[in-house]
Tab-separated table of C-alpha atoms in Angstrom:
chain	number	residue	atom	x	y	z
A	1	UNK	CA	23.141	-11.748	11.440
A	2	UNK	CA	20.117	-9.364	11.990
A	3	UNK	CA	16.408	-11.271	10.824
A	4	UNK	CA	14.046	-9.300	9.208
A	5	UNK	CA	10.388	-10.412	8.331
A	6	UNK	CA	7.509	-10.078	6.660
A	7	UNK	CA	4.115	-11.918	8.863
A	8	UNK	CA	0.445	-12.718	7.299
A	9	UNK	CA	-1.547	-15.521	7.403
A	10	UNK	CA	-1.996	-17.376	4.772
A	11	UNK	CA	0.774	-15.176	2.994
A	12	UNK	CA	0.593	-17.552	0.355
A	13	UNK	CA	3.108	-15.195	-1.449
A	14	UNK	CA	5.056	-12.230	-1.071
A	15	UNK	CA	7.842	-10.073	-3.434
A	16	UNK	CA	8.689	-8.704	-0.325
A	17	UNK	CA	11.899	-11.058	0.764
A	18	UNK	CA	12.912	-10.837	-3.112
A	19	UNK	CA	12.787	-7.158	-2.756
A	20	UNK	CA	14.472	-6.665	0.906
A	21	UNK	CA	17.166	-8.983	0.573
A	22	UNK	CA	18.215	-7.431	-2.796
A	23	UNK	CA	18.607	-4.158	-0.716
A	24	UNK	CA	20.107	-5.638	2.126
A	25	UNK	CA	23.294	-7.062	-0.358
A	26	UNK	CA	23.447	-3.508	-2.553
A	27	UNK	CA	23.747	-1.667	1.523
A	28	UNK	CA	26.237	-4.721	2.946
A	29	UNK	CA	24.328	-5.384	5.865
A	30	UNK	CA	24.897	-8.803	7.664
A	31	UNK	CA	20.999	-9.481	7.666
A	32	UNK	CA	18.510	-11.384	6.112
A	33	UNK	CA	14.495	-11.190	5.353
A	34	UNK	CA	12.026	-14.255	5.494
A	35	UNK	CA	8.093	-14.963	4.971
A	36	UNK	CA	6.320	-15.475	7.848
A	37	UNK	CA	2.975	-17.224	8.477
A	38	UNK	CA	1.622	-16.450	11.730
A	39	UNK	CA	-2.156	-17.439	12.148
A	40	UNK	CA	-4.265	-14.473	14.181
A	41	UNK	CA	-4.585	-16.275	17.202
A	42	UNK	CA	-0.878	-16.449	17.572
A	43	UNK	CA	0.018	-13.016	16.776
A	44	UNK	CA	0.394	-11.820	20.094
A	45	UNK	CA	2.964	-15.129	20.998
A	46	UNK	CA	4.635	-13.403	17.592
A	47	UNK	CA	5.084	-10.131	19.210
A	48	UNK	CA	6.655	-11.538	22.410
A	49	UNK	CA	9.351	-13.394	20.698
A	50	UNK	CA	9.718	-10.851	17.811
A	51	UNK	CA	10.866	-7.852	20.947
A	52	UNK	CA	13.696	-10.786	21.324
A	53	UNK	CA	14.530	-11.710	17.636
A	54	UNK	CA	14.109	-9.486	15.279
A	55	UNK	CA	15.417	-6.608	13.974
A	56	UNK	CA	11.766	-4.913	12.478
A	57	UNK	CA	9.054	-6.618	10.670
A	58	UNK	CA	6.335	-5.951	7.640
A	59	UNK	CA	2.777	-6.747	8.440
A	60	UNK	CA	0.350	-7.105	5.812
A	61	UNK	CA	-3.231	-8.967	5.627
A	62	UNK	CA	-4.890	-9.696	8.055
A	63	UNK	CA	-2.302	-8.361	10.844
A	64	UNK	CA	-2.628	-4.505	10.217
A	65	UNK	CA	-5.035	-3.501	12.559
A	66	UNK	CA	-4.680	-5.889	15.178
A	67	UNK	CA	-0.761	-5.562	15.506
A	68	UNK	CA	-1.803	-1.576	17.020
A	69	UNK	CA	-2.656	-2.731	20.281
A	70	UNK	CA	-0.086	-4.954	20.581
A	71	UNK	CA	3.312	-3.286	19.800
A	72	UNK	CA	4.492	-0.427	21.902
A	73	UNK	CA	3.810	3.047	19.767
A	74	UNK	CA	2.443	3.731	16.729
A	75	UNK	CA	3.815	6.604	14.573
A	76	UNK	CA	2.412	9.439	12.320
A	77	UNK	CA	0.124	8.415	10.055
A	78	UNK	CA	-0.276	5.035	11.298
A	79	UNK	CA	-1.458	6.456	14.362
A	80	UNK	CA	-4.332	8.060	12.113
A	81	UNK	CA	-5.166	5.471	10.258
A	82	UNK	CA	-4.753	3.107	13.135
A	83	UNK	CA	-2.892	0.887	10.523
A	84	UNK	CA	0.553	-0.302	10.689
A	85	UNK	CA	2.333	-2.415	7.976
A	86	UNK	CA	6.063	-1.668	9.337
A	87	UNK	CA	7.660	-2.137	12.687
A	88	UNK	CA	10.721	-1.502	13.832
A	89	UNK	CA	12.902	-3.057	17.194
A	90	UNK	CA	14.145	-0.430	18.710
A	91	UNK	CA	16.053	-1.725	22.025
A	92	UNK	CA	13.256	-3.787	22.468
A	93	UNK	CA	10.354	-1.526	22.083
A	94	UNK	CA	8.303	-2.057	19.367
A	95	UNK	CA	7.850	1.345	16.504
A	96	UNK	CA	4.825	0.883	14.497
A	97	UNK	CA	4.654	3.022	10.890
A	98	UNK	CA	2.438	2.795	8.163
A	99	UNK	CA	4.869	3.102	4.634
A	100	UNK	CA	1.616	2.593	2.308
A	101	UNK	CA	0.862	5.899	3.021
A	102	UNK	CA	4.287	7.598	2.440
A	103	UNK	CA	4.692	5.297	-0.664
A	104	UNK	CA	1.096	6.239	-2.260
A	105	UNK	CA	1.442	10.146	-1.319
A	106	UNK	CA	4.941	9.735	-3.015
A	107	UNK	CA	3.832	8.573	-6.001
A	108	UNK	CA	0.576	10.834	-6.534
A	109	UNK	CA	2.621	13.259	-6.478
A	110	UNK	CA	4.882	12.249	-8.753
A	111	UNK	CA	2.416	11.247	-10.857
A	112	UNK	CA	0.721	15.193	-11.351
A	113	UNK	CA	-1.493	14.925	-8.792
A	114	UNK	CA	-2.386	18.188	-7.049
A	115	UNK	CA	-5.987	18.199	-5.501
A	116	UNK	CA	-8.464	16.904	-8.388
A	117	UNK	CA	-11.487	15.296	-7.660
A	118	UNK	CA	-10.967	11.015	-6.948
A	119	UNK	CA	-12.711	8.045	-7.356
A	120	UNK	CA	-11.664	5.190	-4.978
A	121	UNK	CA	-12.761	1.647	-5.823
A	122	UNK	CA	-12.700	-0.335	-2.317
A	123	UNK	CA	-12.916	0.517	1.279
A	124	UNK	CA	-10.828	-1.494	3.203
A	125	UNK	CA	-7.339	-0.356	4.907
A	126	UNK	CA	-5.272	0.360	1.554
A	127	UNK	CA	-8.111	2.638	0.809
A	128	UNK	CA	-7.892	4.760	4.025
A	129	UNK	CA	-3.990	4.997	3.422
A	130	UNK	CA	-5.152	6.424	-0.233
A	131	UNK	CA	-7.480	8.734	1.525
A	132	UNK	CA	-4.965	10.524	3.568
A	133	UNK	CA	-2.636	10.711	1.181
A	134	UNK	CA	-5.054	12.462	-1.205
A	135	UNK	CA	-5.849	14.976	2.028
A	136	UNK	CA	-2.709	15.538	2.454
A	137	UNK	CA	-2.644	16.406	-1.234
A	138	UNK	CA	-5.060	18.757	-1.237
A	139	UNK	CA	-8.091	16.960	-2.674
A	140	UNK	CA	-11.613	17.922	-1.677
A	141	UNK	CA	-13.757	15.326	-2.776
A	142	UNK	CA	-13.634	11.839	-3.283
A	143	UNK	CA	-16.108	9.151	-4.323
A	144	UNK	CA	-15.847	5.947	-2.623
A	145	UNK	CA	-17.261	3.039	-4.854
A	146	UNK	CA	-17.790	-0.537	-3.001
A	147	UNK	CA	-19.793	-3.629	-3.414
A	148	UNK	CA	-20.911	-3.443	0.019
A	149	UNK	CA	-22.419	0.501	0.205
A	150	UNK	CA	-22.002	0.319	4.037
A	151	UNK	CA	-18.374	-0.475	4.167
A	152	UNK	CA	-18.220	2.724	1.833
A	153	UNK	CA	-20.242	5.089	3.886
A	154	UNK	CA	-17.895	3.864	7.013
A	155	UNK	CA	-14.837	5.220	5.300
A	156	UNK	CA	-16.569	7.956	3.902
A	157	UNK	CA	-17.367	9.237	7.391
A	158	UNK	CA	-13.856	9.023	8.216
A	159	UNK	CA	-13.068	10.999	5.210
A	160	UNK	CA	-15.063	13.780	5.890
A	161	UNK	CA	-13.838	14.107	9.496
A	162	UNK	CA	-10.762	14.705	7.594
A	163	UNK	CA	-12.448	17.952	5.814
A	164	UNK	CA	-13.034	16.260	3.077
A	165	UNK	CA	-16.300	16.097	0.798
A	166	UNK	CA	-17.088	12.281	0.242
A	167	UNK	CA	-19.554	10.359	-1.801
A	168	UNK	CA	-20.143	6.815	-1.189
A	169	UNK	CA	-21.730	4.499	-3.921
A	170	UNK	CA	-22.275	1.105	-4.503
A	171	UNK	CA	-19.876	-0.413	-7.086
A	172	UNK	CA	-22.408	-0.329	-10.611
A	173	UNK	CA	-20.812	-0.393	-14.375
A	174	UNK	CA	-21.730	2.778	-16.680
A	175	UNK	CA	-22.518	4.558	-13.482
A	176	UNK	CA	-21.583	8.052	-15.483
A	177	UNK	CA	-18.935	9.565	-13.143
A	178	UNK	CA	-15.829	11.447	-13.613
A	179	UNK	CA	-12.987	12.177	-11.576
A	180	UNK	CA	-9.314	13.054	-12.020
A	181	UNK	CA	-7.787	10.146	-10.794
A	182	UNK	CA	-8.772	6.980	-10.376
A	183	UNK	CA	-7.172	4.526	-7.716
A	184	UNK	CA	-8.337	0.715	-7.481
A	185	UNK	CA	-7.618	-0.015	-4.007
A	186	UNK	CA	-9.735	-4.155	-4.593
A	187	UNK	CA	-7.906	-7.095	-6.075
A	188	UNK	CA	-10.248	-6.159	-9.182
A	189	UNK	CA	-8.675	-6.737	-12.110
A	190	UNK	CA	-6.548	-9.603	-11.749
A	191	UNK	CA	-8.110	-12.060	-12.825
A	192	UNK	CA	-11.703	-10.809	-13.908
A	193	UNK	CA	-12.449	-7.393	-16.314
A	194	UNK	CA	-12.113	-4.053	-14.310
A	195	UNK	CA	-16.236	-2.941	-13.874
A	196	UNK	CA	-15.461	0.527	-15.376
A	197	UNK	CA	-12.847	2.525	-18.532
A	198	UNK	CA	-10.768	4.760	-16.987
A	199	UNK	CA	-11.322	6.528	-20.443
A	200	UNK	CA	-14.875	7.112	-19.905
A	201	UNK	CA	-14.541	8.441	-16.657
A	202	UNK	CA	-11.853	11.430	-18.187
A	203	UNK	CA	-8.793	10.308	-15.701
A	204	UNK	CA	-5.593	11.682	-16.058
A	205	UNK	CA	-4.225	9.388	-13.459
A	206	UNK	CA	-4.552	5.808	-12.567
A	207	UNK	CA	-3.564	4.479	-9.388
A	208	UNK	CA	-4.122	0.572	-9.128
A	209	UNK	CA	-2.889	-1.180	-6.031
A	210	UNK	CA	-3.574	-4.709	-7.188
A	211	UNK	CA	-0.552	-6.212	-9.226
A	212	UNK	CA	0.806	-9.538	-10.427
A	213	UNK	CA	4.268	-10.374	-10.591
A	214	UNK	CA	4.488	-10.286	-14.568
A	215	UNK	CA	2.405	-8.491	-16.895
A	216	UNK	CA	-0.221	-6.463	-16.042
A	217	UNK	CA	-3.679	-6.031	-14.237
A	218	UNK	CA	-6.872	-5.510	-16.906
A	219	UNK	CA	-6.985	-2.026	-15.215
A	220	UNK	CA	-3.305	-1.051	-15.935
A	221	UNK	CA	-3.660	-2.485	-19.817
A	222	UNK	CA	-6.584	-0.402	-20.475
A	223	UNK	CA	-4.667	2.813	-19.147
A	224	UNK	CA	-1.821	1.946	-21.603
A	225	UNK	CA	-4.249	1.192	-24.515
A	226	UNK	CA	-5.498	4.913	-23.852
A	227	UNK	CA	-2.659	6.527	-23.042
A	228	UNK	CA	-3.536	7.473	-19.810
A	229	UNK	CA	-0.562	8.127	-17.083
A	230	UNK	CA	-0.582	5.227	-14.389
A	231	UNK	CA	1.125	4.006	-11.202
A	232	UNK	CA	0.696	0.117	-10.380
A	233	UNK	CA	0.602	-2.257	-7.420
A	234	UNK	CA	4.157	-3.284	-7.839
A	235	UNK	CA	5.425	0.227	-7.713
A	236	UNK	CA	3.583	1.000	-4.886
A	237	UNK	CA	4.877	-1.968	-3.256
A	238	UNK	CA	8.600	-1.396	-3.972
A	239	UNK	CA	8.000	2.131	-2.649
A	240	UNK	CA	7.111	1.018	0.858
A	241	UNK	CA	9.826	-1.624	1.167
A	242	UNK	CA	11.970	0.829	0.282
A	243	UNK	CA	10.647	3.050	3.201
A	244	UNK	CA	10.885	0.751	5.268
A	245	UNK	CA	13.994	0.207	4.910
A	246	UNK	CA	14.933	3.805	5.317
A	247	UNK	CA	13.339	3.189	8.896
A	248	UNK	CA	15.463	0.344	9.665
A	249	UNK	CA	18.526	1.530	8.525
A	250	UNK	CA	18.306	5.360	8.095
A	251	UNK	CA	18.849	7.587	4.801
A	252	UNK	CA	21.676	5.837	3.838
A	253	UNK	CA	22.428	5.187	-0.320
A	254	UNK	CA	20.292	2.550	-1.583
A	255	UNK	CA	18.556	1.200	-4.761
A	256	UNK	CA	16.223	3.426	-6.639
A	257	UNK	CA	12.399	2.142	-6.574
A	258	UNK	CA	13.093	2.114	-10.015
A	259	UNK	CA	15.845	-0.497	-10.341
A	260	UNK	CA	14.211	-2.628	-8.358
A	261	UNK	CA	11.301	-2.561	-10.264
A	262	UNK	CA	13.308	-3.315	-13.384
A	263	UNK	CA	14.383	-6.309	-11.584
A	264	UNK	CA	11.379	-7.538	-10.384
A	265	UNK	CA	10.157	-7.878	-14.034
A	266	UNK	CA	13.620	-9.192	-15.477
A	267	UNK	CA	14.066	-5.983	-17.460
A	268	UNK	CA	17.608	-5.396	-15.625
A	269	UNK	CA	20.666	-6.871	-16.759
């Protein structure tokens, strides 16, 4: 039997082994997929053993960064947004991908985007991954809104060494913007009000990265009580698990992100 993972610290919890080993029975592989809480100071012991043990891994908070320097190659986009969040064991040398990306370009897309101006709320690494995507998409501008302005005018500078225009602003209510599409990339939301109406800002899309296992974030309700078109965190997060997949195993048939969504909210018999 093969061992997959997912490693964070605290990673007090994670959809991810519901999702992965629900793909792993539907494609018949002999292999499994378990949480793993590996403090910073022992990543590196993690990486040793995991060349050794493991067939790939998922990385999320606070690993992302700090797994770059410590796995053999990074790949594509993670290599520009020196972020990784998949790896795969590849005869013992460590592949390092970043599937947020390919998940959040994915759904944009999908979603109507085509270039229109953005508002980003946050400025951390799930907001870079948005900000590539949206380059890659054809936007050329985006406002970065964050309670620290600094953090904002960081990403913002990496933004516009990507050719694209980029306003960074501290995170205000009523602040009188408008944009296109809106993407919360903060764990606003959840369990607080979201700081700003999509409605009032004249989205057509709303993109919000936070999620909670049932129901839905404040910023997702408000989209549905105004009929505005939306993508949430648990889409986004069945996307990359399914991408990741597709790295470990290769484009063989699985599981639409859409089933599995359906089963992660008990809507699927």
């Amino acid at each position: 039997m093969q061992v997959y993972a997912v490693i964070g610290y605290p990673l007090n919890h994670t959809l991810s082994p519901n999702i992965h080993n629900y793909v792993f029975k539907v494609l018949g592989v002999d292999s499994i997929y378990v949480p793993l809480r590996i403090p910073p100071k022992k990543l590196h012991y993690f990486v040793e053993v995991a060349k050794d043990s493991l067939g790939g891994f998922n990385v999320t908070m606070p690993h992302k960064v700090s797994i770059v320097n410590l796995i053999n190659d990074v790949v594509g986009p993670a290599k520009v947004l020196n972020s990784v969040n998949t790896v795969m064991n590849k005869d013992g040398e460590l592949l390092g991908y970043n599937t947020d990306y390919i998940a959040i370009r994915h759904a944009l897309s999908e979603g109507g985007y085509s270039g229109e101006d953005a508002l980003i709320i946050g400025a951390g690494g799930v907001a870079r991954a948005v900000a590539l995507a949206l380059r890659d998409l054809g936007c050329s501008r985006v406002y970065v809104l964050n309670r620290t302005l600094e953090h904002g005018r960081e990403l913002c500078s990496l933004i516009e060494s990507w050719g694209v225009d980029c306003v960074a602003l501290s995170l205000q209510p009523n602040m009188g913007l408008s944009a296109w599409l809106l993407v919360n990339a903060t764990p606003l939301g959840i369990n607080e009000p979201f700081p700003m109406n999509p409605r009032d800002l004249g989205v057509g899309l709303v993109l919000d990265l936070a999620y909670v296992p049932k129901g839905d974030t404040h910023l997702i309700r408000l989209a549905r009580e105004y009929s505005i078109p939306h993508v949430d965190g648990l889409e986004i997060l069945v996307r990359q698990a399914l991408e990741a997949d597709r790295i470990w195993f290769g484009d063989i048939e699985r599981p639409t992100w859409k089933e599995i969504l359906l089963r992660l909210r008990g809507e699927y018999p």
